Amino acid sequence: MKGLDEYGEIECIECCGKELYVGTSDSFLILYTLEEKHEANGKVVYKSRKMLHKVLEALRPQASCDQDTTAQASKPHINISIYSDNLICELPNAAHRCSQHSPAAAWLMSAQPGNVVAVPKTSTLLGIQRKPVKCIKAASALNRLLILCDSSLLILNMYDLEITGGGPKLRGISTFCVNENPNINNPFCIQICVARKRQLQVYNVTEEKLIHVKDIGVPEPALGVAVDGSYICAALQTQYTVYNFDTNVTQHLFSYGCEEFHPIIRRITKEEFLLSAPEGLGMFVNAEGMSNRPPILWSYPLRALAYSHPYILGLSDDVIMVYSILDQQQKQALPFVGGRNIGNFDGRIYVTSGTAVYSLTPVPWEKQVEVLLADSRVEEALELAQNANRGGMTKEQYQKVYHKIQQQAAFICFSSGEFGKAQELFDSSSVDPREVISLFPGLMPQSSTFVRTIPPLHSIADVSHLFRGDEGKLNEAKQFLRHFLEDLHETSLQHTLEVDTALLKLYAEINAPELEAFIAAGEITCDVKDCCDWLEKNKCYHALALLHRHAHDHDRALKVWAKIITGEYKDDSFHGLEFFIECLANLKEPELMWRYADFVLCRDQDAGVGIFTLRSDQEGSSDKMKPDVIVDYLYQYPKALVKYLEHLVMKQEIQVFGTTDSETYVTLKMTVYLGRVIVFQAEKFHTHLAILYLEDILKKRKEGNEEAVMEARTKLRHLLQVSSLCRVQLLLGKMSDANLHQEVAILYGKIEEHEKALDILVHNLKDFKGAEMYCVSNTEGRGLKYKHSLFHTLLAVYLDPKLEPSKKEEYLVPALELLSARAGDFDASQVLEMLPPTWSVSVVETFLRGALRASLHKVGTVNDLPNREIYKGQSISNGNIRITSNGDCFG
């Protein structure tokens, strides 16, 4: 700004758009237009052009502001303008030009109406006092400037600098400020607060007038004020105080009471102010008098303050101090000698000396963040980025920039071993996981085409170089990567090839127990060939086989497992032969299963038969998996054959299906075999199993192993009892000389030769209770007549007249016990005919009483039949019926 020294020293400035207003110590107001140019290197260059100027102080004898207004009006009015190096003073009735060598006193004494007086601008005129311009505030909505000069508040037009209203609007003003957050709805109105002696006044200012709002009495003159909403923060001579001019509430803040102390107030945010305090402090206070932030400790004596989020700028005589409002720490100190004022004008920071105005251009926040990150000051960088002025950016643009900053910060944390913080930043910034995976040699899939971001987010080559072989740090880094990838695997659908491949390789490298479950779950997308090579390299053979199976290469999977079983490979994580058998049973290709059938059955017949018994029912439809094919194969493995036949027999259900042409087909349904087979096939399996049990009994009997014999007989009896498909005559023939009376009795019962069965139970086994239960079980579901017949047969066995006398005596007691216990199951009249004539009534008294009670109960039941439903028709055409082992059919 050339030639500024002609108008005195700079006292204050104001900027509105491209217009810069400068107030000087000699009452001049000068208007400049600024041209801002951004150079390619990022530097901002300003060019100023002086538009016009105005002298604000009237040339008149100094008079008290309290003079009578009428007297003031009678004084001659002096207009002042500038011509060359002289002041041209025009009076209403006289004007006089005074040369530079003419005494000012002479000019004043000789001035006559109509004369023009010219005096040097720098002259000190007798009786005339030049006043500095103390404060300038622009009201762009009103096209007005508010100026404080010579204790008067002037309002000027912003463009021609003409005073509106003919003169000062208010006099006796010590300071004023504009309310930046007024509670008014008129956009063409501003609110100001002025300080006058022991009073604060609030005015609303329009284009034409001042509207008085409020007067507030104060105990001391105010040296400075700041307003936000309804709150006025005032710096009095000895204390700071907050006034609410809506509620008239006063809040004393703190005192300073030092004559040398210079109080400074700066509004920060809504209802929050920054105050200079003794002992070099800057105190944040809100409208309630509370402090929500720690204080600032100024490093130099404070002269002026400015706030440009997120920075506090403090001006001293020699330095500009830059503090962050986020952590109240000093971030920068700029040498600046002779500073007078500093301020934020519509986002631009201007600082003045006595002779010049300087622009303090902040480094873009992105560049500041970059510098902080380069210095590994991660927290400060993130805090700055979060609170930066995002002007000119859309939300999406800022989010993109901020995510990149988070990612850079994350890699810095990773480099310093702060893995928890790194993962948090990686997650929140949605980092490309491949950027992280690429730090770990070998974990990226060979098929990946990933290239690191350009420009790079970090300078890390890989973790080996970063941690210089420190095993502890490397292990921590791998654990970090593990958790990072596990979270991505569960939540993200992007870059699954790289994520799953890296996670699988990492599990293998650190020998993690989760490796098997990770592969077996089947929800992975990885580079199979690359991972297989990696697993083989790390000797994770079981996982290798699982991965082959996951890729549907069952042949290779089985080969690997077979090598583990034979001991060629060693892998403690393998679950053994049972797992291998289960895998074979689940194969859809019977050829592969048959290929390994001998392999497993040679090692364990009991478990190996699971390759057949554990298969799904649907596999029974395959010709290669028919039960008779399997049975024929298992002849060479007796134990397995028994197990397989047990599986077939014990899991069966016999059903008869009616068809439209009245043909009946019997089907055998088994858990491992679903299909229709004819009954004789089932008979073959049942009979075959019974014969195998019989052979096992005879074998163990020869070995003298009675315990094993009893166990085998128990199995045989159970089979004979539950099966209705055994070939009874064949089995009876094989058991004729085997001394297996109980089993033979069961067989006789199957063909309803009950007398033979009961004869064995009574005479051979002496099992009287068993004979009774035989009758009970074989009459279940049968009619009363059938039940009478069977119990009469048992009684006849006891009372067989062909028995020797000693035997007759032996069976007398069980016969009487049977009659007494089962009186209701006998026909009394037939029993009486069967009893020996030598028996007295007293012998069978108990039976007779029981028979009588049963008969009376029967009569009562019959009499009640008309009142009960005794028959219900049921159609069975085209329906299913069930055949029991006794031959009964049920719908």
PDB file of C-alpha atoms in Angstrom, residues 71-252:
ATOM      1  CA  ALA A  71     -24.195  26.140  21.018  1.00  0.00           C
ATOM      2  CA  GLN A  72     -22.662  23.479  18.835  1.00  0.00           C
ATOM      3  CA  ALA A  73     -25.072  24.277  16.080  1.00  0.00           C
ATOM      4  CA  SER A  74     -24.083  27.980  16.189  1.00  0.00           C
ATOM      5  CA  LYS A  75     -20.418  27.186  15.517  1.00  0.00           C
ATOM      6  CA  PRO A  76     -19.244  27.452  11.931  1.00  0.00           C
ATOM      7  CA  HIS A  77     -19.035  24.069  10.186  1.00  0.00           C
ATOM      8  CA  ILE A  78     -15.651  23.185   8.726  1.00  0.00           C
ATOM      9  CA  ASN A  79     -15.315  20.996   5.613  1.00  0.00           C
ATOM     10  CA  ILE A  80     -11.910  19.483   4.954  1.00  0.00           C
ATOM     11  CA  SER A  81     -10.442  18.146   1.720  1.00  0.00           C
ATOM     12  CA  ILE A  82      -6.951  17.365   0.465  1.00  0.00           C
ATOM     13  CA  TYR A  83      -5.199  19.116  -2.357  1.00  0.00           C
ATOM     14  CA  SER A  84      -1.550  18.409  -3.171  1.00  0.00           C
ATOM     15  CA  ASP A  85       0.328  18.663   0.120  1.00  0.00           C
ATOM     16  CA  ASN A  86      -2.130  21.047   1.752  1.00  0.00           C
ATOM     17  CA  LEU A  87      -5.332  20.742   3.678  1.00  0.00           C
ATOM     18  CA  ILE A  88      -8.079  22.857   2.153  1.00  0.00           C
ATOM     19  CA  CYS A  89     -10.415  24.106   4.888  1.00  0.00           C
ATOM     20  CA  GLU A  90     -13.678  25.691   3.798  1.00  0.00           C
ATOM     21  CA  LEU A  91     -15.771  27.682   6.230  1.00  0.00           C
ATOM     22  CA  PRO A  92     -19.362  28.793   5.539  1.00  0.00           C
ATOM     23  CA  ASN A  93     -18.518  32.488   5.516  1.00  0.00           C
ATOM     24  CA  ALA A  94     -14.790  32.520   4.970  1.00  0.00           C
ATOM     25  CA  ALA A  95     -11.922  30.556   3.575  1.00  0.00           C
ATOM     26  CA  HIS A  96      -8.209  31.125   3.766  1.00  0.00           C
ATOM     27  CA  ARG A  97      -5.206  29.416   2.192  1.00  0.00           C
ATOM     28  CA  CYS A  98      -2.296  29.086   4.555  1.00  0.00           C
ATOM     29  CA  SER A  99       1.083  28.311   3.087  1.00  0.00           C
ATOM     30  CA  GLN A 100       3.425  25.848   4.689  1.00  0.00           C
ATOM     31  CA  HIS A 101       5.358  28.780   6.147  1.00  0.00           C
ATOM     32  CA  SER A 102       2.366  30.608   7.551  1.00  0.00           C
ATOM     33  CA  PRO A 103       1.778  30.099  11.261  1.00  0.00           C
ATOM     34  CA  ALA A 104      -1.391  28.231  11.957  1.00  0.00           C
ATOM     35  CA  ALA A 105      -2.333  30.676  14.659  1.00  0.00           C
ATOM     36  CA  ALA A 106      -2.170  33.476  12.139  1.00  0.00           C
ATOM     37  CA  TRP A 107      -4.516  31.505   9.817  1.00  0.00           C
ATOM     38  CA  LEU A 108      -7.058  31.063  12.557  1.00  0.00           C
ATOM     39  CA  MET A 109      -7.001  34.656  13.647  1.00  0.00           C
ATOM     40  CA  SER A 110      -7.214  36.126  10.139  1.00  0.00           C
ATOM     41  CA  ALA A 111      -9.732  33.814   8.603  1.00  0.00           C
ATOM     42  CA  GLN A 112     -12.508  35.810   6.931  1.00  0.00           C
ATOM     43  CA  PRO A 113     -15.678  34.723   5.217  1.00  0.00           C
ATOM     44  CA  GLY A 114     -15.104  33.660   1.618  1.00  0.00           C
ATOM     45  CA  ASN A 115     -11.415  32.859   2.069  1.00  0.00           C
ATOM     46  CA  VAL A 116      -9.793  29.468   1.428  1.00  0.00           C
ATOM     47  CA  VAL A 117      -7.048  28.288   3.766  1.00  0.00           C
ATOM     48  CA  ALA A 118      -4.485  25.646   2.852  1.00  0.00           C
ATOM     49  CA  VAL A 119      -2.247  24.182   5.543  1.00  0.00           C
ATOM     50  CA  PRO A 120       0.198  21.282   5.553  1.00  0.00           C
ATOM     51  CA  LYS A 121      -1.402  17.992   6.555  1.00  0.00           C
ATOM     52  CA  THR A 122       1.263  17.362   9.119  1.00  0.00           C
ATOM     53  CA  SER A 123       0.848  20.738  10.788  1.00  0.00           C
ATOM     54  CA  THR A 124      -0.256  20.932  14.371  1.00  0.00           C
ATOM     55  CA  LEU A 125      -2.931  23.552  14.470  1.00  0.00           C
ATOM     56  CA  LEU A 126      -3.511  25.587  17.533  1.00  0.00           C
ATOM     57  CA  GLY A 127      -6.653  24.445  19.278  1.00  0.00           C
ATOM     58  CA  ILE A 128      -7.265  21.582  16.827  1.00  0.00           C
ATOM     59  CA  GLN A 129      -6.610  17.950  18.004  1.00  0.00           C
ATOM     60  CA  ARG A 130      -6.270  15.103  15.450  1.00  0.00           C
ATOM     61  CA  LYS A 131      -7.975  11.894  16.690  1.00  0.00           C
ATOM     62  CA  PRO A 132      -7.169   8.348  15.604  1.00  0.00           C
ATOM     63  CA  VAL A 133      -9.768   6.062  14.035  1.00  0.00           C
ATOM     64  CA  LYS A 134     -10.268   3.475  16.793  1.00  0.00           C
ATOM     65  CA  CYS A 135     -12.561   0.893  15.204  1.00  0.00           C
ATOM     66  CA  ILE A 136     -14.196   0.130  11.838  1.00  0.00           C
ATOM     67  CA  LYS A 137     -17.013  -2.372  11.332  1.00  0.00           C
ATOM     68  CA  ALA A 138     -18.698  -3.083   7.991  1.00  0.00           C
ATOM     69  CA  ALA A 139     -22.406  -3.864   7.615  1.00  0.00           C
ATOM     70  CA  SER A 140     -22.527  -5.096   4.032  1.00  0.00           C
ATOM     71  CA  ALA A 141     -26.286  -5.758   4.132  1.00  0.00           C
ATOM     72  CA  LEU A 142     -26.808  -2.049   4.908  1.00  0.00           C
ATOM     73  CA  ASN A 143     -23.969  -0.712   2.710  1.00  0.00           C
ATOM     74  CA  ARG A 144     -22.720   1.055   5.812  1.00  0.00           C
ATOM     75  CA  LEU A 145     -19.547   1.437   7.822  1.00  0.00           C
ATOM     76  CA  LEU A 146     -19.630   1.987  11.580  1.00  0.00           C
ATOM     77  CA  ILE A 147     -16.599   3.924  12.730  1.00  0.00           C
ATOM     78  CA  LEU A 148     -15.402   5.011  16.165  1.00  0.00           C
ATOM     79  CA  CYS A 149     -13.329   8.176  16.090  1.00  0.00           C
ATOM     80  CA  ASP A 150     -12.903  10.889  18.681  1.00  0.00           C
ATOM     81  CA  SER A 151     -15.354   9.074  21.016  1.00  0.00           C
ATOM     82  CA  SER A 152     -18.024   9.378  18.352  1.00  0.00           C
ATOM     83  CA  LEU A 153     -19.807   6.681  16.425  1.00  0.00           C
ATOM     84  CA  LEU A 154     -20.071   7.625  12.763  1.00  0.00           C
ATOM     85  CA  ILE A 155     -22.032   5.817  10.066  1.00  0.00           C
ATOM     86  CA  LEU A 156     -20.682   6.112   6.517  1.00  0.00           C
ATOM     87  CA  ASN A 157     -21.660   4.888   3.096  1.00  0.00           C
ATOM     88  CA  MET A 158     -19.411   1.941   2.221  1.00  0.00           C
ATOM     89  CA  TYR A 159     -18.731   3.087  -1.333  1.00  0.00           C
ATOM     90  CA  ASP A 160     -18.352   6.903  -1.279  1.00  0.00           C
ATOM     91  CA  LEU A 161     -17.434   7.175   2.425  1.00  0.00           C
ATOM     92  CA  GLU A 162     -19.975   9.951   2.935  1.00  0.00           C
ATOM     93  CA  ILE A 163     -21.230  10.374   6.471  1.00  0.00           C
ATOM     94  CA  THR A 164     -24.949   9.642   6.759  1.00  0.00           C
ATOM     95  CA  GLY A 165     -27.247  11.716   8.910  1.00  0.00           C
ATOM     96  CA  GLY A 166     -25.013  14.787   8.795  1.00  0.00           C
ATOM     97  CA  GLY A 167     -22.706  13.865  11.651  1.00  0.00           C
ATOM     98  CA  PRO A 168     -21.966  11.511  14.545  1.00  0.00           C
ATOM     99  CA  LYS A 169     -24.766   9.218  15.611  1.00  0.00           C
ATOM    100  CA  LEU A 170     -23.495   8.750  19.153  1.00  0.00           C
ATOM    101  CA  ARG A 171     -20.952  10.618  21.209  1.00  0.00           C
ATOM    102  CA  GLY A 172     -18.998   9.781  24.343  1.00  0.00           C
ATOM    103  CA  ILE A 173     -18.309   6.227  23.141  1.00  0.00           C
ATOM    104  CA  SER A 174     -15.242   4.411  24.510  1.00  0.00           C
ATOM    105  CA  THR A 175     -15.649   1.211  22.451  1.00  0.00           C
ATOM    106  CA  PHE A 176     -18.227  -0.776  20.533  1.00  0.00           C
ATOM    107  CA  CYS A 177     -18.721  -4.136  18.846  1.00  0.00           C
ATOM    108  CA  VAL A 178     -21.129  -5.882  16.487  1.00  0.00           C
ATOM    109  CA  ASN A 179     -23.263  -8.810  17.675  1.00  0.00           C
ATOM    110  CA  GLU A 180     -22.258 -11.686  15.352  1.00  0.00           C
ATOM    111  CA  ASN A 181     -25.173 -13.842  16.514  1.00  0.00           C
ATOM    112  CA  PRO A 182     -28.097 -11.474  17.129  1.00  0.00           C
ATOM    113  CA  ASN A 183     -31.551 -12.615  18.138  1.00  0.00           C
ATOM    114  CA  ILE A 184     -33.248 -10.570  15.418  1.00  0.00           C
ATOM    115  CA  ASN A 185     -35.013 -11.733  12.275  1.00  0.00           C
ATOM    116  CA  ASN A 186     -34.484  -8.681  10.032  1.00  0.00           C
ATOM    117  CA  PRO A 187     -31.648  -9.387   7.551  1.00  0.00           C
ATOM    118  CA  PHE A 188     -31.301  -5.661   6.914  1.00  0.00           C
ATOM    119  CA  CYS A 189     -30.535  -4.859  10.516  1.00  0.00           C
ATOM    120  CA  ILE A 190     -27.493  -5.392  12.689  1.00  0.00           C
ATOM    121  CA  GLN A 191     -27.097  -5.167  16.449  1.00  0.00           C
ATOM    122  CA  ILE A 192     -24.304  -3.352  18.234  1.00  0.00           C
ATOM    123  CA  CYS A 193     -23.213  -2.794  21.792  1.00  0.00           C
ATOM    124  CA  VAL A 194     -21.527   0.471  22.776  1.00  0.00           C
ATOM    125  CA  ALA A 195     -19.732   1.419  25.994  1.00  0.00           C
ATOM    126  CA  ARG A 196     -20.256   4.893  27.482  1.00  0.00           C
ATOM    127  CA  LYS A 197     -18.719   5.769  30.797  1.00  0.00           C
ATOM    128  CA  ARG A 198     -20.536   3.475  33.273  1.00  0.00           C
ATOM    129  CA  GLN A 199     -23.080   2.179  30.852  1.00  0.00           C
ATOM    130  CA  LEU A 200     -23.481  -0.406  28.120  1.00  0.00           C
ATOM    131  CA  GLN A 201     -26.067   0.235  25.435  1.00  0.00           C
ATOM    132  CA  VAL A 202     -27.569  -2.090  22.845  1.00  0.00           C
ATOM    133  CA  TYR A 203     -28.781  -0.687  19.528  1.00  0.00           C
ATOM    134  CA  ASN A 204     -30.285  -2.134  16.401  1.00  0.00           C
ATOM    135  CA  VAL A 205     -28.874  -0.403  13.327  1.00  0.00           C
ATOM    136  CA  THR A 206     -30.775  -0.079  10.050  1.00  0.00           C
ATOM    137  CA  GLU A 207     -29.803   1.754   6.892  1.00  0.00           C
ATOM    138  CA  GLU A 208     -31.459   4.945   8.113  1.00  0.00           C
ATOM    139  CA  LYS A 209     -31.346   4.965  11.896  1.00  0.00           C
ATOM    140  CA  LEU A 210     -30.280   3.556  15.258  1.00  0.00           C
ATOM    141  CA  ILE A 211     -32.949   1.913  17.406  1.00  0.00           C
ATOM    142  CA  HIS A 212     -32.242   1.872  21.108  1.00  0.00           C
ATOM    143  CA  VAL A 213     -32.794  -1.588  22.686  1.00  0.00           C
ATOM    144  CA  LYS A 214     -31.299  -1.694  26.179  1.00  0.00           C
ATOM    145  CA  ASP A 215     -29.224   0.164  28.737  1.00  0.00           C
ATOM    146  CA  ILE A 216     -27.112  -1.724  31.241  1.00  0.00           C
ATOM    147  CA  GLY A 217     -25.396  -0.027  34.137  1.00  0.00           C
ATOM    148  CA  VAL A 218     -21.847  -1.139  34.940  1.00  0.00           C
ATOM    149  CA  PRO A 219     -19.725  -0.346  38.001  1.00  0.00           C
ATOM    150  CA  GLU A 220     -16.696   0.743  35.944  1.00  0.00           C
ATOM    151  CA  PRO A 221     -16.058   2.045  32.441  1.00  0.00           C
ATOM    152  CA  ALA A 222     -15.730  -0.723  29.869  1.00  0.00           C
ATOM    153  CA  LEU A 223     -12.443  -1.057  28.025  1.00  0.00           C
ATOM    154  CA  GLY A 224     -13.675  -3.739  25.621  1.00  0.00           C
ATOM    155  CA  VAL A 225     -16.846  -5.643  24.764  1.00  0.00           C
ATOM    156  CA  ALA A 226     -17.929  -8.697  22.758  1.00  0.00           C
ATOM    157  CA  VAL A 227     -21.517  -9.833  22.144  1.00  0.00           C
ATOM    158  CA  ASP A 228     -23.125 -13.147  21.261  1.00  0.00           C
ATOM    159  CA  GLY A 229     -26.878 -13.508  21.236  1.00  0.00           C
ATOM    160  CA  SER A 230     -28.182 -11.959  24.428  1.00  0.00           C
ATOM    161  CA  TYR A 231     -24.838 -12.098  26.234  1.00  0.00           C
ATOM    162  CA  ILE A 232     -22.391  -9.229  26.529  1.00  0.00           C
ATOM    163  CA  CYS A 233     -18.909 -10.025  27.764  1.00  0.00           C
ATOM    164  CA  ALA A 234     -17.347  -6.808  29.021  1.00  0.00           C
ATOM    165  CA  ALA A 235     -13.801  -6.032  30.114  1.00  0.00           C
ATOM    166  CA  LEU A 236     -14.162  -3.357  32.788  1.00  0.00           C
ATOM    167  CA  GLN A 237     -11.244  -1.560  34.384  1.00  0.00           C
ATOM    168  CA  THR A 238     -10.621  -4.311  36.943  1.00  0.00           C
ATOM    169  CA  GLN A 239     -12.759  -7.306  35.998  1.00  0.00           C
ATOM    170  CA  TYR A 240     -14.501  -9.357  33.320  1.00  0.00           C
ATOM    171  CA  THR A 241     -18.298  -9.653  33.529  1.00  0.00           C
ATOM    172  CA  VAL A 242     -21.012 -11.282  31.433  1.00  0.00           C
ATOM    173  CA  TYR A 243     -24.407  -9.562  31.128  1.00  0.00           C
ATOM    174  CA  ASN A 244     -27.603 -11.047  29.725  1.00  0.00           C
ATOM    175  CA  PHE A 245     -29.528  -8.064  28.450  1.00  0.00           C
ATOM    176  CA  ASP A 246     -32.682 -10.147  27.969  1.00  0.00           C
ATOM    177  CA  THR A 247     -32.900 -11.458  31.538  1.00  0.00           C
ATOM    178  CA  ASN A 248     -30.798  -8.767  33.278  1.00  0.00           C
ATOM    179  CA  VAL A 249     -28.652 -11.495  34.842  1.00  0.00           C
ATOM    180  CA  THR A 250     -25.047 -10.549  35.612  1.00  0.00           C
ATOM    181  CA  GLN A 251     -22.235 -13.105  35.932  1.00  0.00           C
ATOM    182  CA  HIS A 252     -18.918 -11.956  37.346  1.00  0.00           C
TER     183      HIS A 252
END
